[in-house]
PDB file of C-alpha atoms in Angstrom:
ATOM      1  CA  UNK A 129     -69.248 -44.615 210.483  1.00  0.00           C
ATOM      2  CA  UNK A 130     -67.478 -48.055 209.031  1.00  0.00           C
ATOM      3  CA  UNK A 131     -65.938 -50.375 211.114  1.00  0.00           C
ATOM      4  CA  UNK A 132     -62.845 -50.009 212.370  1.00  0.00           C
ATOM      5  CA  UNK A 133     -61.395 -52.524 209.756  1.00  0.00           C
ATOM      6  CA  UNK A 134     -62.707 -50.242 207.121  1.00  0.00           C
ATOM      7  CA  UNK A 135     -61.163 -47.181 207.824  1.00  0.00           C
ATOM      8  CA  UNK A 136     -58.376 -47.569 205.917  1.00  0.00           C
ATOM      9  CA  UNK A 137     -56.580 -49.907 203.595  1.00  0.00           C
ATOM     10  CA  UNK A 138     -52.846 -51.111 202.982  1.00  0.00           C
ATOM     11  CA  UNK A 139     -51.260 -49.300 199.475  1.00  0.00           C
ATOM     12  CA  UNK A 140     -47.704 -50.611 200.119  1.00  0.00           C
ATOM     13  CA  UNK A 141     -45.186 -51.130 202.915  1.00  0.00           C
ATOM     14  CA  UNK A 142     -42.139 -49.088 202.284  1.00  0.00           C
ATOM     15  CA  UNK A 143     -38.910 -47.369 203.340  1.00  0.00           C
ATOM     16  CA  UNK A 144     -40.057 -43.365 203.672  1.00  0.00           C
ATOM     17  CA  UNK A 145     -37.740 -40.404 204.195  1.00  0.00           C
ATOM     18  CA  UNK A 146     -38.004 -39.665 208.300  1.00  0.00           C
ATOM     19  CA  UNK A 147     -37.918 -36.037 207.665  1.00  0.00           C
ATOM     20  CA  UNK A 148     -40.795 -36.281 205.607  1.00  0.00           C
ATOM     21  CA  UNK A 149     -42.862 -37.584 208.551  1.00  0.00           C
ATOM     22  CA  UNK A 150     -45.130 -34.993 210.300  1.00  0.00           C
ATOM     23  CA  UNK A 151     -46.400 -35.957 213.969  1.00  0.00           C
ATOM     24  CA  UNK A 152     -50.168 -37.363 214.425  1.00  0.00           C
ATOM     25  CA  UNK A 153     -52.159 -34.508 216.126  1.00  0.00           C
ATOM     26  CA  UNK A 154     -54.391 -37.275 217.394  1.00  0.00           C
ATOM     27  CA  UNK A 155     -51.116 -39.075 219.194  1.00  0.00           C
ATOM     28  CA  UNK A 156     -52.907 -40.556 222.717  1.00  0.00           C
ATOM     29  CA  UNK A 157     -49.250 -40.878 224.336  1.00  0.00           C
ATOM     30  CA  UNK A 158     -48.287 -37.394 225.920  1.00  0.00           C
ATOM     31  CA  UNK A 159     -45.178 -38.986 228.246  1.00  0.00           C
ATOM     32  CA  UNK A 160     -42.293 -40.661 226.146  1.00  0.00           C
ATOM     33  CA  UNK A 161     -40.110 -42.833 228.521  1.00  0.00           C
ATOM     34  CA  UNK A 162     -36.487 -42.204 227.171  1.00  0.00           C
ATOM     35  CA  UNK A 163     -34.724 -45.347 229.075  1.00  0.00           C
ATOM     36  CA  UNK A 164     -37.693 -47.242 227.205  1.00  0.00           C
ATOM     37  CA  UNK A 165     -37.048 -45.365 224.074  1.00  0.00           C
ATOM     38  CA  UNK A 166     -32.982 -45.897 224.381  1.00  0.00           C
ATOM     39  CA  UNK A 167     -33.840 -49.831 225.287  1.00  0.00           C
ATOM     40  CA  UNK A 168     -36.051 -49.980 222.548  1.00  0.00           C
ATOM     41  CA  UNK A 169     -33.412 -48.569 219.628  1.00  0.00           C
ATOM     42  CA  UNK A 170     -31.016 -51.235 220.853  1.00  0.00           C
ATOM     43  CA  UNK A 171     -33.571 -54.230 220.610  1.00  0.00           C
ATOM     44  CA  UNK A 172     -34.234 -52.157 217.003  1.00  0.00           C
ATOM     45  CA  UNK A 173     -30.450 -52.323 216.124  1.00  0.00           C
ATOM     46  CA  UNK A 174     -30.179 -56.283 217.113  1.00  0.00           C
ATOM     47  CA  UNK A 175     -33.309 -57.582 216.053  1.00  0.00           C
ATOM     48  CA  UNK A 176     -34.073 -55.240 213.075  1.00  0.00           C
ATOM     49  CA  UNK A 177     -37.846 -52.830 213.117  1.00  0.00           C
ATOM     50  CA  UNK A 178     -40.090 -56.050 213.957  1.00  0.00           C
ATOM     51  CA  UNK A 179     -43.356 -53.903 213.012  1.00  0.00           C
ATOM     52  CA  UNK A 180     -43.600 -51.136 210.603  1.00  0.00           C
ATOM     53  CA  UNK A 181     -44.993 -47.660 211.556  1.00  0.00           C
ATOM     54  CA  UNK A 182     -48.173 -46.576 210.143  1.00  0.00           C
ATOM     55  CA  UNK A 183     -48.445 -43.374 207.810  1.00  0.00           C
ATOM     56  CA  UNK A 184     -50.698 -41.853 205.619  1.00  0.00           C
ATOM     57  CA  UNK A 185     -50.151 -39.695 202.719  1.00  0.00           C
ATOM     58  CA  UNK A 186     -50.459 -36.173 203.083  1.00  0.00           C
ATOM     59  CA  UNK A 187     -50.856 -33.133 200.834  1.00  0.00           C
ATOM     60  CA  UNK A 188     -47.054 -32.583 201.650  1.00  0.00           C
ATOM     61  CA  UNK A 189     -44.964 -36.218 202.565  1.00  0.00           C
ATOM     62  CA  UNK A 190     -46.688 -38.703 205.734  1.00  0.00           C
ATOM     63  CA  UNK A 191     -48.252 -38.530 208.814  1.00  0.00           C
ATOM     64  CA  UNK A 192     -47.843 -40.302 211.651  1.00  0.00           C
ATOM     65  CA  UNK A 193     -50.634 -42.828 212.425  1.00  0.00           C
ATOM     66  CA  UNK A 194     -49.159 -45.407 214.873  1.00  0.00           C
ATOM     67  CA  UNK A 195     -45.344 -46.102 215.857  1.00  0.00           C
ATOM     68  CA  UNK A 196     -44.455 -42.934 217.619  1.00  0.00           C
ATOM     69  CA  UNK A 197     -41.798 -44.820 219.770  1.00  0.00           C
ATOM     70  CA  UNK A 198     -40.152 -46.389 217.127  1.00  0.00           C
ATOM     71  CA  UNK A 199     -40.221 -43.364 215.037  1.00  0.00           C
ATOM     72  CA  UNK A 200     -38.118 -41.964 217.540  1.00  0.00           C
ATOM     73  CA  UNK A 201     -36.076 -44.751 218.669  1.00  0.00           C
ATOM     74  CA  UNK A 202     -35.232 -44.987 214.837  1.00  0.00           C
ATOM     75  CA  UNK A 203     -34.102 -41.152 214.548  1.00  0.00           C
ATOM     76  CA  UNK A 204     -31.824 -41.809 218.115  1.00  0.00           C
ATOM     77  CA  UNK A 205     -29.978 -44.258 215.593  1.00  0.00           C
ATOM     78  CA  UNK A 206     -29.329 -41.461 212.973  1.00  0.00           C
ATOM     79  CA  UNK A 207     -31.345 -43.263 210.344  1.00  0.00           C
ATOM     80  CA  UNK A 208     -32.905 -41.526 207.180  1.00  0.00           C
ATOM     81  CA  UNK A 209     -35.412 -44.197 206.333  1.00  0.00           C
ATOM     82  CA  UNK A 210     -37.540 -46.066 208.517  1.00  0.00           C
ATOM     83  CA  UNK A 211     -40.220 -49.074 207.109  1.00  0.00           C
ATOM     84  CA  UNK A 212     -43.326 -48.182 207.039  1.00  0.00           C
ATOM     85  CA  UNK A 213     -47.051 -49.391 206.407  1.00  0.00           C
ATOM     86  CA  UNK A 214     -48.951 -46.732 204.313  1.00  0.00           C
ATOM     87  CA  UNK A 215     -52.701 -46.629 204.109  1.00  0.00           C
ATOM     88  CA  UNK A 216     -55.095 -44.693 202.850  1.00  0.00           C
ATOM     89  CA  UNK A 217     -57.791 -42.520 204.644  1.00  0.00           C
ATOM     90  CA  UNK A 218     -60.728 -41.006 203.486  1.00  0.00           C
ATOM     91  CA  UNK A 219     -60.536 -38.065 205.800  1.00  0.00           C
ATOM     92  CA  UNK A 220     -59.796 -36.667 209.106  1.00  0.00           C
ATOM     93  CA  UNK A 221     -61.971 -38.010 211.302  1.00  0.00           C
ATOM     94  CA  UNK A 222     -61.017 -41.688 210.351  1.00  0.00           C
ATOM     95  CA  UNK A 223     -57.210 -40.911 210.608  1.00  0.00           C
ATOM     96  CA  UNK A 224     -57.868 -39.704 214.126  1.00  0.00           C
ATOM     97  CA  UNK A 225     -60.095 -42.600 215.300  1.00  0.00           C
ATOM     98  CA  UNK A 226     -57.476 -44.942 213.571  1.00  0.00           C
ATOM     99  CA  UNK A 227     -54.696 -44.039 215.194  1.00  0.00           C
ATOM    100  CA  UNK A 228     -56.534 -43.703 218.358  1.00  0.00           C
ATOM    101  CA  UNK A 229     -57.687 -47.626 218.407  1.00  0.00           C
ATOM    102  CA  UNK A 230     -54.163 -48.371 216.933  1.00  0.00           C
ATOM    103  CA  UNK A 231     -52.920 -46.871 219.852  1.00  0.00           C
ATOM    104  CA  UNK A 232     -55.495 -47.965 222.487  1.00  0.00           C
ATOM    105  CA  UNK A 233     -54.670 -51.534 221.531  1.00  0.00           C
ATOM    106  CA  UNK A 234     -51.646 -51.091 222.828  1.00  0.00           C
ATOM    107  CA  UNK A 235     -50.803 -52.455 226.833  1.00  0.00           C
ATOM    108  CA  UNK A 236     -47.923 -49.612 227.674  1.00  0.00           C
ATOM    109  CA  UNK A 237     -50.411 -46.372 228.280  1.00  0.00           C
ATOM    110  CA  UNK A 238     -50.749 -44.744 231.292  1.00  0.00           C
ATOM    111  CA  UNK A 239     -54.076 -44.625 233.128  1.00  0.00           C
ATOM    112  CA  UNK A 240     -54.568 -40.724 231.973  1.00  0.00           C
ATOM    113  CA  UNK A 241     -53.295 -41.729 228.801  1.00  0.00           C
ATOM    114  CA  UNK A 242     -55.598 -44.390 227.821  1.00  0.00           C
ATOM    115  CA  UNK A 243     -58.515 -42.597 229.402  1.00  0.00           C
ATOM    116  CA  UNK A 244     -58.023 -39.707 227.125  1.00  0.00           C
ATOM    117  CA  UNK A 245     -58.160 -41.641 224.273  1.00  0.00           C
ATOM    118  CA  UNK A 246     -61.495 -43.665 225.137  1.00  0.00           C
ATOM    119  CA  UNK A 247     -63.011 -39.976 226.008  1.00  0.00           C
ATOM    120  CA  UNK A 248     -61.381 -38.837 222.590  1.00  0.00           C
ATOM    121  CA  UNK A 249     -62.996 -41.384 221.092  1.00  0.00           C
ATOM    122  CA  UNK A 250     -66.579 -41.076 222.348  1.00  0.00           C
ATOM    123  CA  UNK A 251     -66.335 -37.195 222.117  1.00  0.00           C
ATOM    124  CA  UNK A 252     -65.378 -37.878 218.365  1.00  0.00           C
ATOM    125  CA  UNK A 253     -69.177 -39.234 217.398  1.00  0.00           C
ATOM    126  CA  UNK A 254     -70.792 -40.394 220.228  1.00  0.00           C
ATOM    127  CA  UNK A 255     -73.528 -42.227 218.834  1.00  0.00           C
ATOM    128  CA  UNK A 256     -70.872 -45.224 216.997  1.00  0.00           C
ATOM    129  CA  UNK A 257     -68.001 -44.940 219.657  1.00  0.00           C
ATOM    130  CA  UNK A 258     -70.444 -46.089 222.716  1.00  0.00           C
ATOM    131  CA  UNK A 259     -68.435 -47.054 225.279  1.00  0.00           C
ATOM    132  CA  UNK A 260     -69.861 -50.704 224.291  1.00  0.00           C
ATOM    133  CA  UNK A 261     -67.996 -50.137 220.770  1.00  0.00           C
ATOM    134  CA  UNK A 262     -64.976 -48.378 222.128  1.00  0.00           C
ATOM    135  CA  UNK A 263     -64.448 -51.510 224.931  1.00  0.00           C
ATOM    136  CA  UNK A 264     -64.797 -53.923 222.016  1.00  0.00           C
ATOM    137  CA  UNK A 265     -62.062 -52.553 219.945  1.00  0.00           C
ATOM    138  CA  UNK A 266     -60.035 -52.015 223.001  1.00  0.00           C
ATOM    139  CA  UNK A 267     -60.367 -55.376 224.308  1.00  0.00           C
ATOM    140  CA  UNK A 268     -62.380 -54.197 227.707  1.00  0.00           C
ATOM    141  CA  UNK A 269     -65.612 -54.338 228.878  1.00  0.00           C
ATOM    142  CA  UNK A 270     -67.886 -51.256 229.076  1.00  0.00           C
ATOM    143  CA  UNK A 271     -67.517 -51.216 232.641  1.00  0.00           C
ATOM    144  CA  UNK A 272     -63.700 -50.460 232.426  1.00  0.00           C
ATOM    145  CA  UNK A 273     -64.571 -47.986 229.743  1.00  0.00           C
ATOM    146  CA  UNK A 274     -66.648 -46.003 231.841  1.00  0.00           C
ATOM    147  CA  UNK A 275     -64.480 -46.354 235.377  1.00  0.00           C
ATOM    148  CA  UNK A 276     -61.573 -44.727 232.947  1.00  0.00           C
ATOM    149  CA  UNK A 277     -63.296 -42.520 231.372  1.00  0.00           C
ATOM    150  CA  UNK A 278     -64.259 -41.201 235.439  1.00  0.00           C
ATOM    151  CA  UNK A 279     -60.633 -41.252 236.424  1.00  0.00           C
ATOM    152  CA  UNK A 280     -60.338 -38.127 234.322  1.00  0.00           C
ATOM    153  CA  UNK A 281     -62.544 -36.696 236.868  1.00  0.00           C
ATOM    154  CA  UNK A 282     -60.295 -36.555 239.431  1.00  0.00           C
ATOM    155  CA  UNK A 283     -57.946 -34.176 241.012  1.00  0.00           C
ATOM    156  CA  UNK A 284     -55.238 -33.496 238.879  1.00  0.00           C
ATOM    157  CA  UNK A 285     -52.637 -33.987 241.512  1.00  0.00           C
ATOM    158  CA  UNK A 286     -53.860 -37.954 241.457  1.00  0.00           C
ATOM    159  CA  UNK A 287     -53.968 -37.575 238.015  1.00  0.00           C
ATOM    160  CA  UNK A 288     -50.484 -36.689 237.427  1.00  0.00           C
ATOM    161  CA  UNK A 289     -49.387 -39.156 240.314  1.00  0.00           C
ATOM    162  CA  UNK A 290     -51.150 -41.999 237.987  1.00  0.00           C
ATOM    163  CA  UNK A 291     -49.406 -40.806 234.874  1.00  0.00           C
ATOM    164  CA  UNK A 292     -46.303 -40.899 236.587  1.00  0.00           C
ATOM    165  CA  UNK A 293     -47.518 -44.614 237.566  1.00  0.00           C
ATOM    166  CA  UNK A 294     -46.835 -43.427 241.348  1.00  0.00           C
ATOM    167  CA  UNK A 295     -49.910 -46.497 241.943  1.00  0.00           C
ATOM    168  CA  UNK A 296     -51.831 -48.268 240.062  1.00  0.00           C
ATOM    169  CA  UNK A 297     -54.811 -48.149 238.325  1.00  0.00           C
ATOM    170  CA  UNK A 298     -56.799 -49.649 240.841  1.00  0.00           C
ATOM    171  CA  UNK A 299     -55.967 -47.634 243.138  1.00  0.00           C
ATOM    172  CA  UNK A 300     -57.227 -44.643 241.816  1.00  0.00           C
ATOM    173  CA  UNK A 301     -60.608 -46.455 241.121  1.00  0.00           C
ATOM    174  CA  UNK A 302     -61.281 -46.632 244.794  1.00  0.00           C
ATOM    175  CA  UNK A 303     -60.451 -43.041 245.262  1.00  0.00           C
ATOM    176  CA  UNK A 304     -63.699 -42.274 243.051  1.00  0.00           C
ATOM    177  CA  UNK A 305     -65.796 -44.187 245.534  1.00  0.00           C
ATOM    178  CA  UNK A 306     -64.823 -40.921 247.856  1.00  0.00           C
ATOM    179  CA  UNK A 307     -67.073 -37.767 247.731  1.00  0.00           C
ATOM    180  CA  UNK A 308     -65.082 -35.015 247.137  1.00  0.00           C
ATOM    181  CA  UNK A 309     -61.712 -33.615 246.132  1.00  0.00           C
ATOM    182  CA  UNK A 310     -60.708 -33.457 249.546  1.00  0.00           C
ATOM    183  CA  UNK A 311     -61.327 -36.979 250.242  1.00  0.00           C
ATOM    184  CA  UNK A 312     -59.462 -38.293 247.252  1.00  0.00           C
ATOM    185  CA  UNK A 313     -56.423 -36.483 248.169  1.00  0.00           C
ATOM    186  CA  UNK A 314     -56.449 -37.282 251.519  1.00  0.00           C
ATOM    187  CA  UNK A 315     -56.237 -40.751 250.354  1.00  0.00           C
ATOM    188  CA  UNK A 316     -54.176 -40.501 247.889  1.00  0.00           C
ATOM    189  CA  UNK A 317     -51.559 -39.357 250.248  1.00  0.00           C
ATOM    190  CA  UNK A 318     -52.126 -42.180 252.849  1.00  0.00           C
ATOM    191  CA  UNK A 319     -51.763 -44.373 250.065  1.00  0.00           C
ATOM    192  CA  UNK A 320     -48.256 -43.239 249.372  1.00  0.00           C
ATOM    193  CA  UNK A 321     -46.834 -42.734 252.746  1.00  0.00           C
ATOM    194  CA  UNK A 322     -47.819 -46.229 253.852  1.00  0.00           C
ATOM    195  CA  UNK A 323     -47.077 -47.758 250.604  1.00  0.00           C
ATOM    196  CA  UNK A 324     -50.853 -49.361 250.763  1.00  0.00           C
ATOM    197  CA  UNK A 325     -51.816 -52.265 248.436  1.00  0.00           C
ATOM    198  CA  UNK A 326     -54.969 -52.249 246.387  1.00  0.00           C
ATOM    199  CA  UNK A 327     -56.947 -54.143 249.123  1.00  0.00           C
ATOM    200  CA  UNK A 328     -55.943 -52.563 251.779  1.00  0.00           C
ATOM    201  CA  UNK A 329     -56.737 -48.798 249.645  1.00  0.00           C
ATOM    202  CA  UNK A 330     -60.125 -50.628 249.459  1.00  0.00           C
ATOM    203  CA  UNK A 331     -60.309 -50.898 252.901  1.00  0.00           C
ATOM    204  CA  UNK A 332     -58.972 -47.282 253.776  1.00  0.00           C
ATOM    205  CA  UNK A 333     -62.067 -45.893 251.717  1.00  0.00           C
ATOM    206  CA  UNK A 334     -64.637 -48.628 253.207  1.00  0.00           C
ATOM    207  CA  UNK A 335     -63.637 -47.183 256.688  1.00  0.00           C
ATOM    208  CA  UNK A 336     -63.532 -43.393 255.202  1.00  0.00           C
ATOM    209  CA  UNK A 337     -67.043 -43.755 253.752  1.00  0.00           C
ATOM    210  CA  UNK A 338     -68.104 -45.921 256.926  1.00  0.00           C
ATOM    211  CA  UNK A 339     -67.001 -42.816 259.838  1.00  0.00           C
ATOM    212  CA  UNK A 340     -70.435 -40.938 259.489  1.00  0.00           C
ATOM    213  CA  UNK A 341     -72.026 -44.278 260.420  1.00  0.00           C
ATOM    214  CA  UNK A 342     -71.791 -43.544 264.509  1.00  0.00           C
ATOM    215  CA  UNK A 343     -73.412 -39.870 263.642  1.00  0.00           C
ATOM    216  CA  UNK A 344     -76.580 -41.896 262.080  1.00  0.00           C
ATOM    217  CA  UNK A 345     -77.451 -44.845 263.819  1.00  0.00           C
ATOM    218  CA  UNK A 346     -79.006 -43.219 266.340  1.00  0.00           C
ATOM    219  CA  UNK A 347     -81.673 -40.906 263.876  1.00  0.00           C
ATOM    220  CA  UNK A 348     -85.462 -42.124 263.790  1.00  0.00           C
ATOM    221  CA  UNK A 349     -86.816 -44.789 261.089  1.00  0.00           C
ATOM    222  CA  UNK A 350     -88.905 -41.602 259.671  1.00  0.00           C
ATOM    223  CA  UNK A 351     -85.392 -39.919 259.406  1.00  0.00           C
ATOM    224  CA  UNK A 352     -83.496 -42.614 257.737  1.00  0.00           C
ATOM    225  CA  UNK A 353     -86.234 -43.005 255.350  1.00  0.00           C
ATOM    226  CA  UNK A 354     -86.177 -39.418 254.244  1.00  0.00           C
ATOM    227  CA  UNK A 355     -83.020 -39.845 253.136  1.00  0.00           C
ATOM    228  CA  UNK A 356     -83.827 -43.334 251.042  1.00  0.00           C
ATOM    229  CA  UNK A 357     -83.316 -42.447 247.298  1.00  0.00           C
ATOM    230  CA  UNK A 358     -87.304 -42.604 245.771  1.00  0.00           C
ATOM    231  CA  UNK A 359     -85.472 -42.775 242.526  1.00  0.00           C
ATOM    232  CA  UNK A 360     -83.124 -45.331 243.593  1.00  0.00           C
ATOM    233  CA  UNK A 361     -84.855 -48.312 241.708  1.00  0.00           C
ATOM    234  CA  UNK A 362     -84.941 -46.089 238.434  1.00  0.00           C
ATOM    235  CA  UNK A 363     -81.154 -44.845 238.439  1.00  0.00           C
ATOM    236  CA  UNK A 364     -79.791 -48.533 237.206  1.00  0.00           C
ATOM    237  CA  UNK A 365     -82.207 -48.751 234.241  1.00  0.00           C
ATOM    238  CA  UNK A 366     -80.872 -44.824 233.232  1.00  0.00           C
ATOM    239  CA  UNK A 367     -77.228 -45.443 233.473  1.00  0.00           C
ATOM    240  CA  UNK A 368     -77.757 -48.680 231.646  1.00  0.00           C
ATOM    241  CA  UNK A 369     -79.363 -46.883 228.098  1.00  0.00           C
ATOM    242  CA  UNK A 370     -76.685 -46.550 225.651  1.00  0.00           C
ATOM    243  CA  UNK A 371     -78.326 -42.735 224.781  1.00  0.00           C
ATOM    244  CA  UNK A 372     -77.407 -41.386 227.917  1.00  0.00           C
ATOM    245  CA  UNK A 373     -74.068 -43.472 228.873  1.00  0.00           C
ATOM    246  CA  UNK A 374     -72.400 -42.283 225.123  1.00  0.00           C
ATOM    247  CA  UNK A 375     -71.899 -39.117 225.923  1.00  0.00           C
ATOM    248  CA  UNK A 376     -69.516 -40.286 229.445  1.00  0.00           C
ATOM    249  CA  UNK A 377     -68.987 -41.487 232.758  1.00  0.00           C
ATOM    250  CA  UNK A 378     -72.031 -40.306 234.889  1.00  0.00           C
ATOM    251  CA  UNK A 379     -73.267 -41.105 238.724  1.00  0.00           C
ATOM    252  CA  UNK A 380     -76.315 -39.745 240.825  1.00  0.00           C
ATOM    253  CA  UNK A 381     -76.121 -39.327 244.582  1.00  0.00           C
ATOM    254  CA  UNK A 382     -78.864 -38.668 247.241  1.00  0.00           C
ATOM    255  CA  UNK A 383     -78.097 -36.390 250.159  1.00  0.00           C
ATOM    256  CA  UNK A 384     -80.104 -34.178 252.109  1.00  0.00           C
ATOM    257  CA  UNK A 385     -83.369 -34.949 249.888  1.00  0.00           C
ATOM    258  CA  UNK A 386     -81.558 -33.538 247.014  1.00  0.00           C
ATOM    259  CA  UNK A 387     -79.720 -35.211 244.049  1.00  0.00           C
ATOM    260  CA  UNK A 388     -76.264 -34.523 242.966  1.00  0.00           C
ATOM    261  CA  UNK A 389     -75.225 -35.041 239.343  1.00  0.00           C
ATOM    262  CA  UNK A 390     -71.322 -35.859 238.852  1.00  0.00           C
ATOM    263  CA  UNK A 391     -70.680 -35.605 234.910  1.00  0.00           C
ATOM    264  CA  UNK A 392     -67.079 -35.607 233.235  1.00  0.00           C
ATOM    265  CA  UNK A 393     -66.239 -32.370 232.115  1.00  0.00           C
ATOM    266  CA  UNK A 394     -64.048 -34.182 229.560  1.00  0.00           C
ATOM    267  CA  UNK A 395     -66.185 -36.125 227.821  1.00  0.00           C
ATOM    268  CA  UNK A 396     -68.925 -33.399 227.955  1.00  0.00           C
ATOM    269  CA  UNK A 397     -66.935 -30.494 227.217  1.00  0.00           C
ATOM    270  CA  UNK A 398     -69.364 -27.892 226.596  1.00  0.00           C
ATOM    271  CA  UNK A 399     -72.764 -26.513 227.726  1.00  0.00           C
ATOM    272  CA  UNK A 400     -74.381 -27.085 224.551  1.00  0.00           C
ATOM    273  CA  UNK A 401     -73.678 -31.001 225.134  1.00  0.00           C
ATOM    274  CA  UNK A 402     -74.137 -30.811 228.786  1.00  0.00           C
ATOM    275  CA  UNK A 403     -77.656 -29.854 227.527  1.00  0.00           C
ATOM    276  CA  UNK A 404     -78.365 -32.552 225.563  1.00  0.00           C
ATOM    277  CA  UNK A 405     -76.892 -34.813 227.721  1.00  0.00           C
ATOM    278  CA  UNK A 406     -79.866 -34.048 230.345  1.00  0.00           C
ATOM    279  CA  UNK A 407     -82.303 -34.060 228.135  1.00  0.00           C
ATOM    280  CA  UNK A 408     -81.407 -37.564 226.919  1.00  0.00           C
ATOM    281  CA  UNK A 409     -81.207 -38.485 230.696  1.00  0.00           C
ATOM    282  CA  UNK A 410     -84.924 -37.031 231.344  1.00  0.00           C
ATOM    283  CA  UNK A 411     -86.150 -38.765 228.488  1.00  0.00           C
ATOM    284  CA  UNK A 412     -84.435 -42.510 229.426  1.00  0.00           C
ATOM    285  CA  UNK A 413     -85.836 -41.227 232.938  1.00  0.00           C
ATOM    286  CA  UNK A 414     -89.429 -40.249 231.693  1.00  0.00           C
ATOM    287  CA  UNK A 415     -89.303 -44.413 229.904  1.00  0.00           C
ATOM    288  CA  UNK A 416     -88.277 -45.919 233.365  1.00  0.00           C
ATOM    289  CA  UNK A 417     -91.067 -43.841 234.880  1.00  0.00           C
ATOM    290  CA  UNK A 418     -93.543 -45.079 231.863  1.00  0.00           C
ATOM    291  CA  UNK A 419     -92.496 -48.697 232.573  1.00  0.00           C
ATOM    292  CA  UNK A 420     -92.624 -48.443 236.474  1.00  0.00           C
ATOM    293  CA  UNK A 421     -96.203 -47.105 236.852  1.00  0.00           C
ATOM    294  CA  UNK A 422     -97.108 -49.811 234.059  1.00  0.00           C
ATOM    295  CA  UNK A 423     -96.011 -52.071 235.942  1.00  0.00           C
ATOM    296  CA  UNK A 424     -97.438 -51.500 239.401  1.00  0.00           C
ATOM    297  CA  UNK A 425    -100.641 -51.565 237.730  1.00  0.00           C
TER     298      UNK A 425
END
């Protein structure tokens, strides 16, 4: 795939016909603020349309790249015409990953929102948008990248708490420290009725993984060491190789002398990638394992 810079270029900036604008069906945003979008026609009508919306020519009139709120903050002033950049794509595929940076560059997305996209993105070829490649373009580090990409993960009652921007995204990062549904939500709802800051949500799921601390402190060295990951050395090398981390946010837990996979169902939407999702993780496992036992001797 070519850069980002590459996916399209500029023909002409001009005024085009709103009604012969069709919507992007790649648009990232799904909640439209309407006080924002009434604020937003009234800087519009002062100021003038600072930054063109971005179209590109279809086989009947323009679709909608970038500028969905001004698109519509233009029609709520009973315009016809509104300026616009025009560029031309080669196909699809680069029309949806350009208007997906185009909008992932911008700071006003929700936490669901902009998690979508970067798991749009990746899902789109997984082998170019890394979540390396997608955190460059977006201005984050992979590690951000990957802790959104988990948020989708999570119950969809947080999830439409942190669209509604009912906390922060912070917040909900802590909550996927907790093991299960149950936990999250649980919470999540002491979180709200006590109003809790970031810290002290930090602290809430320190002392909520921390209460099965009592039941274990009193269980034999030979117990505790049962339950000791043998793996647990290996697991950092695996989530670190770009192979296995494309395809989405991944983590490994060992309980009981058994290990539990937790995989994003939307960035590995099917069973046919599921599949090859393991068996890049056994092979990255199988070169740790190769390396290890080289090592030791």
């Amino acid at each position: 795939m070519a850069d980002v810079a590459d996916l399209s270029s500029v023909t002409s900036i001009q005024q085009i016909p709103i009604d012969q604008i069709r919507p992007s069906a790649h648009q990232v945003r799904k909640d439209f603020d309407e006080e924002g979008i009434k604020s937003l026609s009234e800087s519009i009508e002062k100021e003038g349309l600072i930054q063109p919306v971005t179209l590109r020519k279809v086989e009947v009139g323009f679709e909608l790249i970038a500028g969905e709120r001004r698109l519509r903050a233009i029609k709520s002033l009973g315009r016809g015409t509104i300026e616009a950049r025009v560029v031309d794509v080669p196909s699809e595929a680069s029309a949806s990953a350009k208007g997906l940076v185009e909008n992932l560059q911008r700071q006003d997305l929700n936490p669901i929102e902009e998690a979508e996209g970067f798991a749009a993105l990746n899902q789109m070829d997984p082998k170019y948008w890394t979540q390396e490649q997608i955190g460059q373009v977006a201005g984050r580090d992979k590690g951000y990248i990957s802790r959104s990409i988990g948020l989708l993960g999570l119950p969809e009652l947080i999830k439409e708490k942190l669209r509604a921007r009912n906390f922060s995204r912070s917040h909900a990062v802590e909550f996927l420290r907790l093991p299960s549904e149950a936990t999250q939500l649980e919470a999540m709802k002491t979180v709200q009725n006590q109003k809790l800051s970031w810290e002290a949500t930090r602290k809430l799921v320190d002392d909520m993984l921390g209460k099965d601390k009592s039941r274990t402190a009193g269980k034999s060295a030979k117990t505790a060491k049962s339950e000791q990951d043998p793996l647990s050395s290996a697991w950092p090398q695996v989530q670190a190789n770009h192979a296995v981390e494309a395809m989405g946010g991944w983590a490994v837990t060992f309980k009981k002398e058994h290990w539990n996979f937790a995989v994003s169902a939307t960035a590995i939407p099917t069973k046919e990638a599921l599949a090859a999702w393991f068996i890049q993780m056994a092979s990255a496992l199988t070169v740790v394992s190769i390396n290890e036992d080289s090592a030791s001797k």
